[in-house]
Structure formats: C-alpha cells, structure tokens
XYZ file of C-alpha atoms in Angstrom:
764
model
C 69.485 12.042 150.449
C 69.680 15.044 148.129
C 66.770 17.446 147.947
C 67.656 19.017 144.623
C 65.161 17.241 142.337
C 62.284 18.445 140.151
C 60.169 17.694 137.136
C 60.956 19.487 133.868
C 57.270 20.003 133.018
C 55.985 20.823 129.540
C 56.839 23.722 127.274
C 54.081 25.780 125.577
C 55.271 24.655 122.119
C 54.426 21.039 122.999
C 50.727 21.742 123.713
C 47.667 22.382 121.504
C 47.402 26.097 120.640
C 45.149 28.352 122.749
C 44.692 25.704 125.394
C 44.358 26.832 128.997
C 47.471 24.843 129.894
C 49.408 26.540 127.089
C 48.404 29.947 128.385
C 49.375 28.964 131.906
C 52.802 27.761 130.788
C 53.322 30.916 128.723
C 52.525 32.972 131.769
C 54.870 30.815 133.780
C 57.674 31.250 131.241
C 57.106 35.012 131.151
C 57.305 35.072 134.928
C 60.572 33.096 134.852
C 62.100 35.337 132.180
C 61.244 38.557 133.967
C 61.719 37.555 137.581
C 64.305 39.564 139.484
C 65.506 36.420 141.267
C 67.171 33.345 139.812
C 64.801 30.379 139.489
C 65.754 26.802 138.705
C 64.086 23.405 138.583
C 66.336 20.669 139.987
C 65.932 16.941 139.643
C 68.353 14.219 140.683
C 70.909 16.909 141.604
C 70.927 18.373 138.088
C 69.470 21.536 136.589
C 66.500 20.733 134.360
C 65.431 24.278 133.591
C 66.234 27.781 134.854
C 65.626 31.386 133.972
C 68.138 33.865 132.582
C 68.691 35.542 135.949
C 69.714 32.211 137.516
C 72.268 31.644 134.739
C 73.625 35.199 135.070
C 74.075 34.893 138.832
C 76.346 31.863 138.356
C 78.247 33.411 135.419
C 76.543 31.727 132.454
C 75.299 33.552 129.342
C 72.116 31.577 128.736
C 69.847 29.230 130.712
C 70.562 26.460 128.226
C 74.230 26.440 129.343
C 73.101 25.177 132.734
C 70.811 22.373 131.611
C 72.162 19.064 132.919
C 74.661 20.874 135.194
C 75.130 19.186 138.619
C 73.782 21.441 141.350
C 76.716 20.438 143.563
C 78.958 22.659 141.395
C 77.184 25.778 142.730
C 78.598 25.205 146.251
C 82.126 25.710 147.622
C 82.636 21.982 148.115
C 80.851 18.661 148.553
C 80.641 19.079 152.331
C 78.802 22.401 151.978
C 76.420 20.867 149.428
C 75.627 17.905 151.669
C 75.238 20.121 154.712
C 72.598 22.162 152.852
C 70.789 18.947 151.944
C 70.756 17.785 155.560
C 69.419 21.144 156.733
C 66.775 21.491 154.024
C 65.334 17.985 153.960
C 63.292 18.101 157.207
C 61.727 21.399 156.115
C 60.803 20.703 152.490
C 59.750 17.112 153.138
C 57.131 18.544 155.492
C 55.747 20.610 152.613
C 57.273 23.844 153.902
C 59.601 26.331 152.208
C 63.289 26.244 153.178
C 65.136 29.554 153.362
C 68.796 30.141 154.084
C 71.762 32.381 153.300
C 74.871 30.499 152.153
C 78.207 30.998 150.372
C 77.837 29.934 146.715
C 80.334 29.448 143.873
C 80.153 31.009 140.402
C 81.324 29.414 137.210
C 84.750 31.120 137.460
C 85.223 29.749 140.993
C 84.599 33.027 142.819
C 82.443 32.906 145.941
C 79.430 35.046 146.767
C 76.607 35.224 149.262
C 73.226 33.979 148.054
C 69.782 33.860 149.635
C 68.200 30.499 148.793
C 64.528 29.583 148.873
C 63.555 26.010 148.053
C 60.546 23.730 148.153
C 59.548 20.365 146.758
C 57.187 20.289 143.795
C 55.434 17.343 145.397
C 56.362 16.668 149.054
C 54.807 13.207 148.733
C 57.105 12.282 145.878
C 60.593 13.785 146.051
C 61.460 12.283 142.660
C 59.410 15.033 141.014
C 62.127 17.436 142.095
C 62.245 20.873 143.628
C 62.238 24.516 142.668
C 64.909 26.883 144.009
C 65.074 30.678 143.995
C 68.329 32.551 144.559
C 69.102 36.205 145.173
C 72.649 37.562 144.891
C 73.115 39.389 148.217
C 76.912 39.648 148.040
C 76.985 43.450 147.830
C 74.415 43.686 150.601
C 76.556 41.430 152.818
C 79.725 43.423 152.086
C 77.933 46.676 152.811
C 76.639 45.261 156.078
C 80.181 44.201 157.061
C 81.500 47.693 156.372
C 78.626 49.261 158.275
C 79.166 46.953 161.238
C 82.884 47.804 161.247
C 82.167 51.524 161.213
C 79.629 51.173 164.032
C 82.060 49.027 166.003
C 84.884 51.581 165.621
C 82.561 54.360 166.683
C 81.405 52.349 169.681
C 85.006 51.624 170.710
C 85.797 55.326 170.668
C 82.634 56.048 172.613
C 83.182 53.328 175.227
C 86.853 54.091 175.876
C 86.763 57.882 175.936
C 87.923 59.335 179.261
C 85.283 62.091 179.057
C 81.505 61.986 179.114
C 79.920 62.030 175.634
C 76.205 62.751 175.231
C 73.905 62.968 172.205
C 70.867 65.233 172.727
C 67.837 65.700 170.520
C 65.173 68.181 171.630
C 67.187 68.390 174.874
C 66.573 64.697 175.553
C 69.391 62.138 175.802
C 69.386 59.676 172.897
C 72.758 58.137 173.627
C 75.748 58.493 175.966
C 78.890 56.626 176.817
C 79.526 54.686 180.014
C 81.922 57.324 181.330
C 79.111 59.881 181.440
C 76.863 57.450 183.326
C 79.630 56.634 185.805
C 80.447 60.306 186.243
C 76.840 60.994 187.268
C 76.299 57.706 189.108
C 73.728 56.085 186.844
C 73.412 52.473 185.807
C 73.959 51.477 182.155
C 71.038 52.755 180.044
C 69.312 54.435 182.965
C 69.578 57.913 181.381
C 68.329 56.911 177.941
C 65.387 59.142 176.906
C 65.841 61.434 179.914
C 65.582 65.208 179.660
C 68.824 67.067 180.237
C 66.979 68.718 183.098
C 67.561 65.496 185.018
C 71.275 66.138 185.586
C 71.120 69.928 185.932
C 70.698 71.296 189.458
C 67.635 73.489 188.813
C 65.012 74.575 186.302
C 66.635 78.018 186.107
C 70.032 76.581 185.235
C 68.410 74.340 182.627
C 66.632 77.307 180.976
C 69.823 79.390 181.084
C 71.901 76.705 179.393
C 69.305 76.361 176.621
C 69.336 80.096 175.978
C 73.131 80.430 175.998
C 73.876 77.496 173.689
C 71.215 78.090 171.031
C 72.904 80.909 169.083
C 76.425 79.383 168.726
C 74.976 75.992 167.836
C 72.730 77.534 165.154
C 75.767 79.305 163.650
C 77.779 76.069 163.472
C 80.023 77.192 166.331
C 80.889 75.329 169.505
C 79.367 76.174 172.842
C 81.960 76.094 175.633
C 81.824 76.742 179.338
C 81.661 75.392 182.857
C 78.331 73.972 183.946
C 77.157 72.698 187.319
C 75.679 69.214 186.964
C 74.055 66.921 189.467
C 74.811 63.285 190.125
C 72.028 60.795 190.672
C 72.628 60.953 194.420
C 72.249 64.712 194.293
C 75.864 65.700 194.825
C 77.086 68.465 192.537
C 79.753 68.028 189.938
C 81.314 70.798 187.908
C 82.067 70.009 184.277
C 83.985 71.691 181.488
C 81.466 71.391 178.641
C 81.886 71.659 174.861
C 78.934 71.255 172.526
C 78.255 71.435 168.805
C 75.234 70.875 166.589
C 75.247 67.764 164.422
C 73.828 69.873 161.553
C 73.605 73.639 162.183
C 71.060 73.999 159.385
C 68.737 71.496 161.061
C 68.936 71.732 164.847
C 66.218 69.088 165.155
C 68.922 66.494 164.410
C 70.377 67.318 167.811
C 73.782 68.068 169.266
C 76.737 66.296 170.829
C 78.101 67.285 174.252
C 81.522 66.468 175.715
C 81.775 66.802 179.504
C 84.943 66.691 181.632
C 84.680 66.493 185.404
C 86.647 69.408 186.899
C 85.187 69.156 190.378
C 88.608 68.656 191.937
C 89.555 72.146 190.767
C 86.838 73.497 193.002
C 88.355 72.647 196.361
C 85.729 74.317 198.476
C 82.908 72.475 196.737
C 84.825 69.201 196.995
C 85.100 69.549 200.770
C 81.403 70.255 201.041
C 80.630 67.160 198.941
C 82.819 64.985 201.165
C 81.150 66.261 204.345
C 77.736 65.725 202.816
C 78.652 62.195 201.717
C 80.018 61.346 205.183
C 76.828 62.526 206.853
C 74.731 60.431 204.497
C 76.966 57.444 205.156
C 76.578 57.817 208.927
C 72.790 57.963 208.598
C 72.818 54.908 206.347
C 75.125 53.050 208.738
C 72.860 53.724 211.756
C 69.848 52.617 209.768
C 71.667 49.507 208.619
C 72.614 48.580 212.167
C 68.960 48.596 213.170
C 68.011 46.218 210.356
C 71.012 43.899 210.651
C 69.769 42.180 213.806
C 66.850 40.628 211.952
C 68.730 40.246 208.689
C 71.568 38.325 210.348
C 69.204 35.582 211.451
C 68.027 35.047 207.886
C 71.574 35.357 206.562
C 72.890 32.678 208.906
C 70.235 30.249 207.683
C 71.024 31.082 204.060
C 74.778 30.784 204.695
C 74.410 27.323 206.166
C 72.363 26.240 203.178
C 74.956 27.677 200.806
C 77.744 25.955 202.765
C 76.019 22.612 202.365
C 75.561 23.192 198.658
C 79.197 24.290 198.363
C 80.424 21.189 200.214
C 78.380 18.961 197.913
C 79.669 20.810 194.865
C 83.301 20.527 195.953
C 82.824 16.799 196.584
C 81.222 16.104 193.197
C 82.600 18.672 190.744
C 85.967 19.741 189.418
C 86.757 23.199 190.873
C 88.549 24.399 187.738
C 86.162 23.416 184.934
C 82.926 22.857 186.853
C 82.582 19.409 185.274
C 81.580 16.332 187.313
C 84.554 14.729 189.050
C 85.409 11.067 189.521
C 83.028 10.707 192.497
C 79.954 11.982 190.653
C 80.944 10.010 187.559
C 81.027 6.812 189.637
C 77.519 7.508 190.943
C 76.078 8.241 187.513
C 77.842 5.300 185.883
C 76.436 2.909 188.490
C 72.920 4.179 187.807
C 73.425 4.076 184.011
C 74.759 0.494 184.065
C 71.832 -0.659 186.198
C 69.346 0.887 183.744
C 71.243 -0.608 180.791
C 71.219 -4.046 182.426
C 67.459 -3.915 183.004
C 66.537 -2.460 179.607
C 69.205 -4.307 177.584
C 70.578 -1.045 176.146
C 74.210 -0.121 175.415
C 76.473 2.407 177.105
C 79.576 3.942 175.575
C 82.542 5.321 177.496
C 85.048 7.637 175.812
C 88.436 8.176 177.474
C 89.907 11.437 176.123
C 93.463 12.693 176.584
C 94.782 15.960 175.112
C 97.809 15.555 172.844
C 100.924 17.476 173.956
C 99.032 19.510 176.569
C 102.182 19.539 178.719
C 103.808 21.774 176.092
C 101.251 24.504 176.871
C 102.032 24.472 180.595
C 105.771 24.281 179.982
C 105.875 27.095 177.406
C 103.005 29.420 178.402
C 102.478 28.658 182.083
C 99.794 26.981 184.156
C 97.500 30.027 184.075
C 97.130 29.714 180.307
C 96.867 25.931 180.639
C 94.038 26.232 183.181
C 92.185 28.764 181.009
C 92.559 26.391 178.051
C 91.131 23.487 180.085
C 88.085 25.607 181.004
C 87.376 26.372 177.332
C 87.946 22.745 176.308
C 85.520 21.564 179.011
C 82.898 24.030 177.763
C 83.331 22.782 174.185
C 83.147 19.118 175.213
C 79.896 19.754 177.098
C 78.396 21.514 174.070
C 78.954 18.462 171.856
C 77.138 15.849 173.948
C 73.507 15.415 174.980
C 71.952 16.690 178.194
C 71.800 13.182 179.681
C 75.488 12.496 178.923
C 78.212 13.111 181.496
C 81.534 14.801 180.786
C 83.980 14.240 183.645
C 87.440 15.646 184.226
C 89.615 13.002 185.880
C 92.469 15.425 186.452
C 95.206 17.047 184.406
C 94.262 16.814 180.726
C 92.224 13.589 180.997
C 88.456 13.465 180.521
C 85.844 10.679 180.465
C 82.520 10.874 178.627
C 79.665 8.607 179.774
C 77.072 8.161 176.989
C 74.009 6.185 178.182
C 72.117 4.471 175.355
C 74.893 5.082 172.801
C 76.139 2.098 170.796
C 79.429 1.943 168.865
C 77.986 3.930 165.962
C 76.709 6.638 168.274
C 80.007 6.804 170.129
C 81.899 7.118 166.840
C 79.595 9.979 165.847
C 80.296 11.782 169.130
C 84.048 11.189 168.760
C 83.886 12.611 165.241
C 82.133 15.721 166.551
C 84.789 16.090 169.240
C 87.558 15.894 166.620
C 85.720 18.439 164.474
C 85.254 20.781 167.443
C 88.946 20.501 168.344
C 89.948 21.865 164.944
C 88.630 25.314 165.903
C 91.431 27.213 167.711
C 91.086 28.435 171.285
C 91.805 32.106 172.049
C 93.554 32.503 175.407
C 94.635 36.116 175.951
C 96.673 36.858 172.827
C 97.497 33.174 172.231
C 95.661 31.200 169.552
C 95.964 27.535 170.517
C 94.878 24.313 168.844
C 94.580 21.227 171.035
C 93.815 17.827 169.509
C 92.512 14.844 171.499
C 93.305 11.139 171.420
C 90.283 9.026 172.369
C 89.569 5.436 173.294
C 86.045 3.984 173.219
C 84.602 1.051 175.161
C 81.003 -0.214 174.850
C 78.884 -1.946 177.517
C 78.544 -4.907 177.877
C 81.038 -6.206 175.279
C 84.061 -4.398 176.736
C 83.090 -4.540 180.414
C 80.121 -4.993 182.708
C 81.138 -2.456 185.361
C 82.501 1.040 185.085
C 86.033 0.204 186.233
C 86.473 -2.358 183.460
C 84.837 -0.058 180.882
C 87.058 2.907 181.763
C 90.136 0.652 181.806
C 89.267 -0.687 178.340
C 88.685 2.849 177.041
C 92.028 3.910 178.550
C 93.822 1.068 176.738
C 92.148 2.052 173.453
C 93.153 5.683 174.002
C 96.829 4.725 174.283
C 96.498 2.772 171.048
C 95.060 5.949 169.440
C 98.150 7.854 170.600
C 100.406 5.169 169.152
C 98.409 5.394 165.909
C 99.396 9.015 165.362
C 97.219 10.940 167.863
C 94.274 13.244 167.012
C 92.041 10.208 166.399
C 89.995 7.580 168.223
C 90.130 3.801 168.547
C 87.638 1.196 169.758
C 88.779 -1.297 172.362
C 89.613 -4.802 171.067
C 90.709 -8.007 172.858
C 94.062 -7.684 171.080
C 94.610 -4.364 172.843
C 93.946 -6.045 176.163
C 96.534 -8.691 175.395
C 99.020 -5.990 174.392
C 98.266 -4.057 177.582
C 98.753 -7.170 179.708
C 102.041 -7.863 177.926
C 103.221 -4.272 178.513
C 102.307 -4.473 182.200
C 104.071 -7.827 182.499
C 107.210 -6.381 180.908
C 107.058 -3.262 183.084
C 106.885 -5.335 186.263
C 109.692 -7.592 185.067
C 111.862 -4.603 184.119
C 111.802 -3.292 187.688
C 113.694 -6.397 188.911
C 115.725 -7.183 185.785
C 118.831 -5.257 186.875
C 119.077 -6.709 190.365
C 118.448 -10.204 188.960
C 121.248 -9.713 186.384
C 119.054 -10.508 183.401
C 120.699 -7.871 181.155
C 123.784 -8.429 179.047
C 125.703 -6.531 176.379
C 126.690 -7.646 172.902
C 129.211 -5.727 170.851
C 129.240 -5.124 167.104
C 132.408 -4.014 165.289
C 132.637 -0.643 163.532
C 135.134 -0.952 160.691
C 137.131 1.633 158.758
C 136.092 1.117 155.136
C 139.411 2.264 153.681
C 141.713 0.114 155.856
C 139.187 -2.488 157.099
C 140.551 -1.849 160.600
C 138.219 -2.112 163.596
C 137.919 1.412 165.030
C 135.386 0.665 167.691
C 132.367 -1.347 168.749
C 128.789 -0.469 169.586
C 127.333 -1.806 172.845
C 123.906 -3.387 172.250
C 121.609 -4.175 175.188
C 120.074 -7.671 175.450
C 117.430 -8.882 177.937
C 116.802 -12.567 178.550
C 113.975 -13.255 180.976
C 113.780 -16.753 182.491
C 110.092 -17.071 181.540
C 109.593 -14.581 178.706
C 112.804 -15.519 176.911
C 114.676 -12.982 174.778
C 112.758 -9.672 174.706
C 113.452 -7.306 171.817
C 114.887 -3.892 172.718
C 112.321 -2.383 170.345
C 109.648 -3.713 172.724
C 111.110 -3.100 176.158
C 113.036 0.177 175.650
C 109.850 2.325 175.146
C 108.304 0.683 178.224
C 111.452 1.395 180.232
C 111.276 5.033 179.141
C 107.616 5.345 180.152
C 108.051 3.770 183.602
C 111.338 5.547 184.419
C 113.544 2.415 184.435
C 115.605 3.628 181.469
C 117.803 5.814 183.716
C 119.230 3.050 185.950
C 119.362 0.654 182.979
C 121.147 3.252 180.841
C 123.690 3.951 183.569
C 124.341 0.203 183.900
C 124.949 -0.038 180.140
C 127.466 2.827 180.253
C 129.351 1.419 183.219
C 129.390 -2.154 181.866
C 130.482 -1.146 178.349
C 133.286 1.130 179.568
C 134.465 -1.473 182.093
C 134.688 -3.999 179.232
C 136.636 -1.519 177.097
C 139.074 -0.975 179.968
C 139.451 -4.762 180.349
C 140.344 -5.113 176.655
C 142.888 -2.298 176.957
C 144.449 -4.032 179.960
C 144.868 -7.183 177.832
C 146.647 -5.147 175.158
C 143.723 -5.138 172.731
C 143.711 -1.732 171.099
C 140.145 -0.552 170.568
C 139.801 3.223 170.194
C 136.137 3.809 171.019
C 133.056 2.325 172.625
C 129.728 3.560 171.169
C 126.658 3.659 173.423
C 123.123 4.776 172.516
C 121.429 7.404 174.690
C 117.629 7.554 174.769
C 115.728 10.851 174.833
C 114.927 10.399 178.534
C 118.587 9.823 179.390
C 119.724 12.816 177.346
C 117.275 15.157 179.110
C 118.135 14.062 182.657
C 119.701 16.797 184.806
C 123.479 16.793 185.258
C 124.076 14.249 182.478
C 127.613 15.565 181.723
C 128.586 15.138 185.402
C 127.305 11.531 185.350
C 129.289 10.715 182.172
C 132.427 12.269 183.633
C 132.062 10.253 186.839
C 131.547 6.949 184.965
C 134.618 7.601 182.781
C 136.689 8.382 185.872
C 135.516 5.184 187.581
C 136.570 3.185 184.482
C 139.940 5.019 184.257
C 139.295 5.876 180.604
C 139.835 9.069 178.661
C 136.631 10.850 177.493
C 137.655 10.366 173.862
C 137.194 6.613 174.178
C 133.408 7.049 174.587
C 131.085 7.882 171.683
C 127.449 8.693 172.534
C 124.901 8.040 169.798
C 121.892 10.396 169.850
C 118.754 10.132 167.738
C 117.672 13.098 165.608
C 114.602 13.597 167.790
C 116.729 13.996 170.922
C 118.645 16.817 169.330
C 115.803 18.529 167.482
C 112.934 18.561 170.034
C 114.587 21.253 172.187
C 117.604 22.589 170.265
C 118.607 25.099 172.944
C 118.777 22.471 175.682
C 120.412 20.004 173.282
C 123.139 22.459 172.297
C 123.898 23.275 175.944
C 124.138 19.601 176.958
C 126.171 18.601 173.878
C 128.547 21.545 174.373
C 129.239 20.331 177.918
C 129.829 16.755 176.721
C 132.029 17.994 173.893
C 134.026 20.084 176.368
C 134.671 16.889 178.349
C 136.125 15.297 175.205
C 133.291 12.803 174.653
C 132.572 12.022 170.998
C 129.007 12.588 169.740
C 127.182 11.131 166.738
C 123.661 11.296 165.299
C 122.092 7.816 165.077
C 119.581 6.721 162.399
C 120.287 9.888 160.415
C 117.739 10.633 157.711
C 114.722 9.046 159.424
C 113.742 12.060 161.525
C 113.120 15.700 160.701
C 116.511 17.282 161.041
C 116.940 21.027 160.864
C 120.213 21.634 159.036
C 120.392 25.123 160.539
C 120.457 23.473 163.970
C 122.571 20.485 162.919
C 125.468 22.697 161.906
C 125.462 24.203 165.420
C 125.730 20.829 167.171
C 129.240 19.621 168.109
C 128.631 16.363 166.246
C 131.574 14.398 164.884
C 129.746 11.654 163.003
C 126.471 10.917 161.191
C 125.220 7.326 161.274
C 123.338 6.519 158.043
C 120.200 4.545 158.882
C 120.062 0.947 157.681
C 116.753 1.602 155.877
C 118.779 3.479 153.237
C 121.618 0.952 153.167
C 119.471 -2.194 152.871
C 118.556 -1.726 149.176
C 121.694 0.007 147.908
C 122.281 -2.829 145.457
C 118.886 -2.312 143.744
C 117.414 1.111 144.611
C 118.824 4.172 142.829
C 116.939 6.489 145.197
C 118.649 4.979 148.239
C 122.014 5.309 146.509
C 121.294 8.989 145.827
C 120.227 9.617 149.448
C 123.275 7.880 150.906
C 125.581 9.737 148.537
C 123.970 13.061 149.479
C 124.334 12.365 153.220
C 128.023 11.542 152.768
C 128.641 14.725 150.742
C 126.775 16.846 153.270
C 128.722 15.350 156.195
C 132.006 15.977 154.385
C 130.982 19.585 153.792
C 130.183 19.983 157.518
C 133.460 18.334 158.533
C 131.762 15.227 159.922
C 132.517 11.537 159.448
C 129.912 9.028 158.282
C 129.217 5.453 159.332
C 126.673 3.230 157.591
C 124.764 0.656 159.642
C 123.100 -2.489 158.317
C 125.870 -3.278 155.787
C 125.274 -6.893 154.788
C 126.773 -7.379 151.298
C 130.038 -6.811 149.480
C 128.190 -4.620 146.963
C 126.953 -2.304 149.696
C 130.420 -2.165 151.235
C 132.076 -1.323 147.899
C 129.494 1.379 147.068
C 130.053 3.047 150.423
C 133.819 2.914 149.903
C 133.485 4.494 146.434
C 131.308 7.298 147.842
C 133.840 8.150 150.545
C 131.933 6.788 153.555
C 134.314 6.480 156.499
C 133.029 3.473 158.463
C 130.641 0.532 158.176
C 128.715 -1.586 160.670
C 126.583 -4.634 159.954
C 126.591 -8.367 159.423
C 129.132 -8.014 156.586
C 131.569 -6.483 159.075
C 130.620 -8.643 162.004
C 127.586 -9.850 163.962
C 126.880 -8.573 167.480
C 128.672 -10.908 169.877
C 129.243 -11.400 173.553
C 132.452 -9.890 174.929
C 134.393 -13.178 175.108
C 133.511 -14.056 171.499
C 134.462 -10.621 170.167
C 137.702 -10.785 172.140
C 138.866 -13.721 169.971
C 138.430 -11.549 166.870
C 140.266 -8.601 168.444
C 143.148 -10.886 169.425
C 143.306 -12.188 165.838
C 143.539 -8.599 164.600
C 146.392 -7.857 167.039
C 148.230 -11.051 166.064
C 147.942 -10.240 162.361
C 149.296 -6.770 163.027
C 152.215 -8.044 165.117
C 153.174 -10.734 162.566
C 153.206 -8.154 159.827
C 155.477 -5.866 161.824
C 157.900 -8.668 162.773
C 158.301 -9.586 159.122
C 159.180 -6.014 158.336
C 155.930 -5.540 156.473
C 153.439 -2.726 156.770
C 150.659 -3.884 159.180
C 147.481 -4.913 157.376
C 144.509 -5.378 159.725
C 142.467 -6.236 156.667
C 143.893 -9.758 156.761
C 142.257 -10.456 160.103
C 139.058 -8.691 159.019
C 138.860 -10.816 155.840
C 139.449 -13.990 157.809
C 136.785 -12.944 160.299
C 134.285 -12.434 157.455
C 134.870 -15.979 156.228
C-alpha cells in the first residue's frame, strides 16, 4: 500500500471574502510560499499541490509543473519507492510523523540526499492523503563525507606512528596515540584528561619542563630535548621530545608533543630497570605461589565445568562456523515436528548448497574457503528468526529448519537468502561472491519425519542446480520420481559393463567432395533387460556424477579400436575412428598414457584415432587443456571440437589448441534449408576454420539441400542420416565392403575409382 496520498483542500479564491477560513488558507499559502523546506500534498501517489521550494529541489521552475506528477518519479527506482512505503506505513498509520534520509532523483535524473518528513492528513482515512516535507541535504552529506575522510586519514597517521604523539591543553592530555600509551604502560584511554605531571618523575621536573618550553612555544618555535618520563609501573623511560604550539598566538589552544623512547641509549639506566623489574617479578611470584594453593581448587572445579561445556559444544556444534551440527539439528527437528503434529502447524526445511564453492578452495586455498564459510554462516543466521535453526552439514552444505513457516514463508526466507548472497564477501584482499542453490520441503506434505523432509529438500536443491543455480525450487512428486529413476539408473550402471549390456553403433563420416567414407564415429548404446534402451543423454551425466564414466569410456575406446583393427584385417580401408571424450575422462590423470596403451594393444597407429572434445572441456581450464592436448597431439592422435558453436569458445584460446577439425553442431545444420541465420553461422564457422587451418564436419545432415549447401560453402565432411544411420558393426561392414567392391571394379575396368557409386547406392 502506498502512503503518498493527500487531499488538495480549498484555495482562498474559492471561499467567501474575509471569512476566517479564507484567512487561514491565505496564511497557509504564505507559509508554503516562504518555507525554507519543500512541502507537497500527495494523494494516490501523485502530487496535488506543492510549494515553490519543493519544485526547485526537484528541478522544476514552478509548483504547477509538478501537479499530477507521480511521486514514484522522485526516487531512484520502483524498489526504493516501495521500500520507503513499507518503512513509513507503520509510523504514519499510527498518527506519528515519519522521518528518514534517502537518496532522491531530480528531474534531470541526478541523485541527491534528501531529508523527508511525512505524516497522514487523517490517519483514520489514508485516502485523504499525506503531507511531505523535504530538505536538500546533499551538500551537508558531501561535506560530512569529506570531514570523515580527513578525520580517518588523521587517525590512521596517529594510530600507526612509531612514536608517541600527545595533544596537551593547559598541560592536560586531550588526546594521544596508542604508541604513547603502550610506551608508558597504560590501557587505551586511561590517560585521557590526565595532567602531564602523571608521567613525569617529580613535581620539580614537571615545573622545570613548563618553564623551559613556554618561551619557544610562544614564539612559534619547537621545543626539543631529552626528558625523563615515568611508566605507569614507575619505571623510568628517557624520551627524545619535540613540541610545538598549535597556535603560538593563542597558547590556550594547546600544543602537540612527539616522544621517542631512547632508553636503550642509556645502558646504565636500562640495567637498573631490568634489575628492578626482576625484583618486582620475584616478589610477585612468591606472593602468587601463596595464593595459588586456594585458587587451584577453584580453578579445577571451573575447568571441569568448562570441559563439560566444551564436550557438549563439540558434540552439537560445527567447530568452524559455530552453527548447530547434524546431531543438534536432529534433536531440534524431532521437537519441532512433535509440536507441529500436536498444533497442526507447518514446518519448512531448506537445503542449501553453495554454487561452485570448490573453485574457491582450488584457486585460493582452504584457508580462504574456511574464512568464507564463517562469513556465510554469519549471514545466514542474520536472515532467519531466533527460533529457526541454521545447520552446517559439512563442506558447503547447510540446512535451515523453520518451525511454523509454510511455503510462502519459506519462499520469503529463500528470497532474503538470495538477496543477501548478492553482497560480496571480503576475505583478506579477495572480494568474493557466492550464490546458493536451495531446495525447499514443507511438513507434512513432503515428509512426516526429518529424514524424509531433508531428503525431499535435497532432491529439490539438485533440481535448482539443474535449473541454472542461484535459485530455489520446491519439492514436487515429479522430482521424487526423477530422483528414483536416477538412483535406479546409477545402480544399474555399476553392473552394466560386467553384464555386457553396452554396445557400439557406428555412423559414417563422409567426404563431401568425393562422397568417400573417411571414418566412423563410435556411438554408445545401453540396453537394459528391464529398462529397455536408455538414452545416452540420460545415463551419461549420471555416469559422470557417480564415477562410472571412466571404466565405461575406456571400454568404448578399446571396443571401437578393436573393431577398427578387425575391419583393417578384412581389407576394409577405414582411415579413422572417432570417439567422444567426456569432461571427466579428459581431466583424468595420465590420459595420454592410457590412450597410448590402448592404441598399442589394438596394434593401430595413433593417427587412426580421432578424439572429439566438447567446447566446455577445452575452455574450463585452458592451461590444463592445452597441456593434455599437446601430449595427445605429440602421440599423433587427431583432435576435434564437438558441437562447435553451442558453448562459449574463446578464439584466443582456440587458436592455441592443436585441433584439426571443428564439428558444426546439428542445431545449426537442421534448418539450413529455411533459416538464413543458420546458413550465415555455418558459413562463418567454415570460413573461420579454413583461416585457422582446420577442417570442418557438419553433423545432423539429413537432406540433399543441406548436403549441397555445405559442399558449396567448402565444408569438408558430413555426418547424419543423409550419409548413413548409426548401425551395428556387422551392418556397417556390408556397406564398407560395397564401397571396396565398387572401388575394385572401377580399377579393374581401367576407370578412376569412384566411391560415390557405393555411397549413392547406400543412400537409396
């Protein structure tokens, strides 16, 4: 609800002459016209009437220019306007005056600081509107900022000086830096207001110093010399002192003294001080020994009590962040669920995981990561209520238990958490931003015990990550079904290799110019006896998450290269076998050694293997990618970028990769016959690859029109249904044999071999 309403009232010209009301309104108008502050009457978020000063503050020439103007336009944005309304409403609706200092916006868009005072004309009826006063305090604010900066700079100099600095007025200390207090053994602020007599060894010395320094200070000169001072414990300290009056013409303003401890120069005095200190220490030690017998009894009791408290704390709280741990969360959740069951009230559970937190530990170290977790925990606790529980499960995972909060309340808390996460964290000299992904489950709809609630919230959190991160999702039954399916696939994947449920299909890769088959791509297929055919798009991400992609990927490499060797043995010439590598496979240690060993086992040259990498694999960590690809390239293995154009490639990095081929993603090829934009993109990719000395292959080629366009643009190879469907090895072997037969018959007839004949027949 907006508070900016008022009633326009009557003007003096609309009333009978010389009436008391007319005089009152004239007086009111005179007051408005001559007031030093801007005054406006607001109704239904629009200006009804204002004085000249109000118009001038916002950059208008006359009050009439503002009539009908929406009051929202005076604020930086809609959010700021609504925030003011939310803050002001409880105050003015109670019949009180609301006062605040806020950033405002002038007509020309410039911002300034304003002091606002507002109240309702009739608190019982907000439709009558409100009256608002504004003062332009921009210059005052700027002056205060400059003053604060100057004071801060002065304080920095004062606090970090390696000498004692003292301000005296009437020989009493008005201010000193910490070094001076430490030099004399006083606590912070303990000397404030003290007479300088306090740190001089005697009355005579104090009188002598006053006499000696008066004349040079009065003449605007500096007083210099060595003075004996006295520490709080009574030990002497000799200082090199320099002093000067703040204003020689007015000594009542005081003087500033700079003191440097030169006691070490006085060796004899230093030895005496040490002996004196040792004697005092021995006396104190003997006295302490007498009192320790009784004190130890009390200390032992206190220590045992502290040990018990410490044991409880360690058992129930996270030692890093101080938040409740899983044990305490279980206790509180049991109590909260019991109360909710008896009182029929809801409970919300938020499962929170930090997005890409591992990058902080990997790049900045665990010390910075731990410090970041401490600040995040503090910010999470500040968002929720006192009765809520914020628990750290471990790592970067947190759970929030919100008793009494329904779905709407949980969404409000999640929104506050997202808003709080937008403010950066300052860790040492690092400014870090850490966004959360959150899943929400509500009792009793999503679970009647804490284990089921936290599990549901966990499932929803993973859906939030899949939805782009930095957001939250509520648990739904569909998520549960998806989670069950993922778990079922994960369990099945762990036995799929040993049960020989995987197979490979091969799809031809054809030279566009000659229509000759230059290679095939190995495509993984999984047929489960109960689940049937499972799409690679579904099971590959699960295999990556659960770690099964490494043995599966190695099996694909070995099986594909063994098949290529078998074809070669049968006289079927097939230059290359293309195999996709996932990001997890590419980042595994000693990948080049594994590839070399598999090639050796298959008795194949490295050039017969082409590894297809996604853009993300190469771009996430370019330094690691370059090192690994350089090793593979040195072996002689061919490398290509798969699905090119769908990621976020850095051309400055791409040109450094030893890549021989770019594979144009089928999303650009699919609509080549109709979409001019796709034709332009494909043409640009081909030109760029040619400029970088790379070949291009288009996937998803399904029509003659697409094939001809790619040929006209200079694309090197094509792959897709138009060139051949993925087939099992024995089926593809028939096609390869037909190609060889066509080539041999052409050569026996004395003709130039034309593999296109077999390719055309295969297409039919």
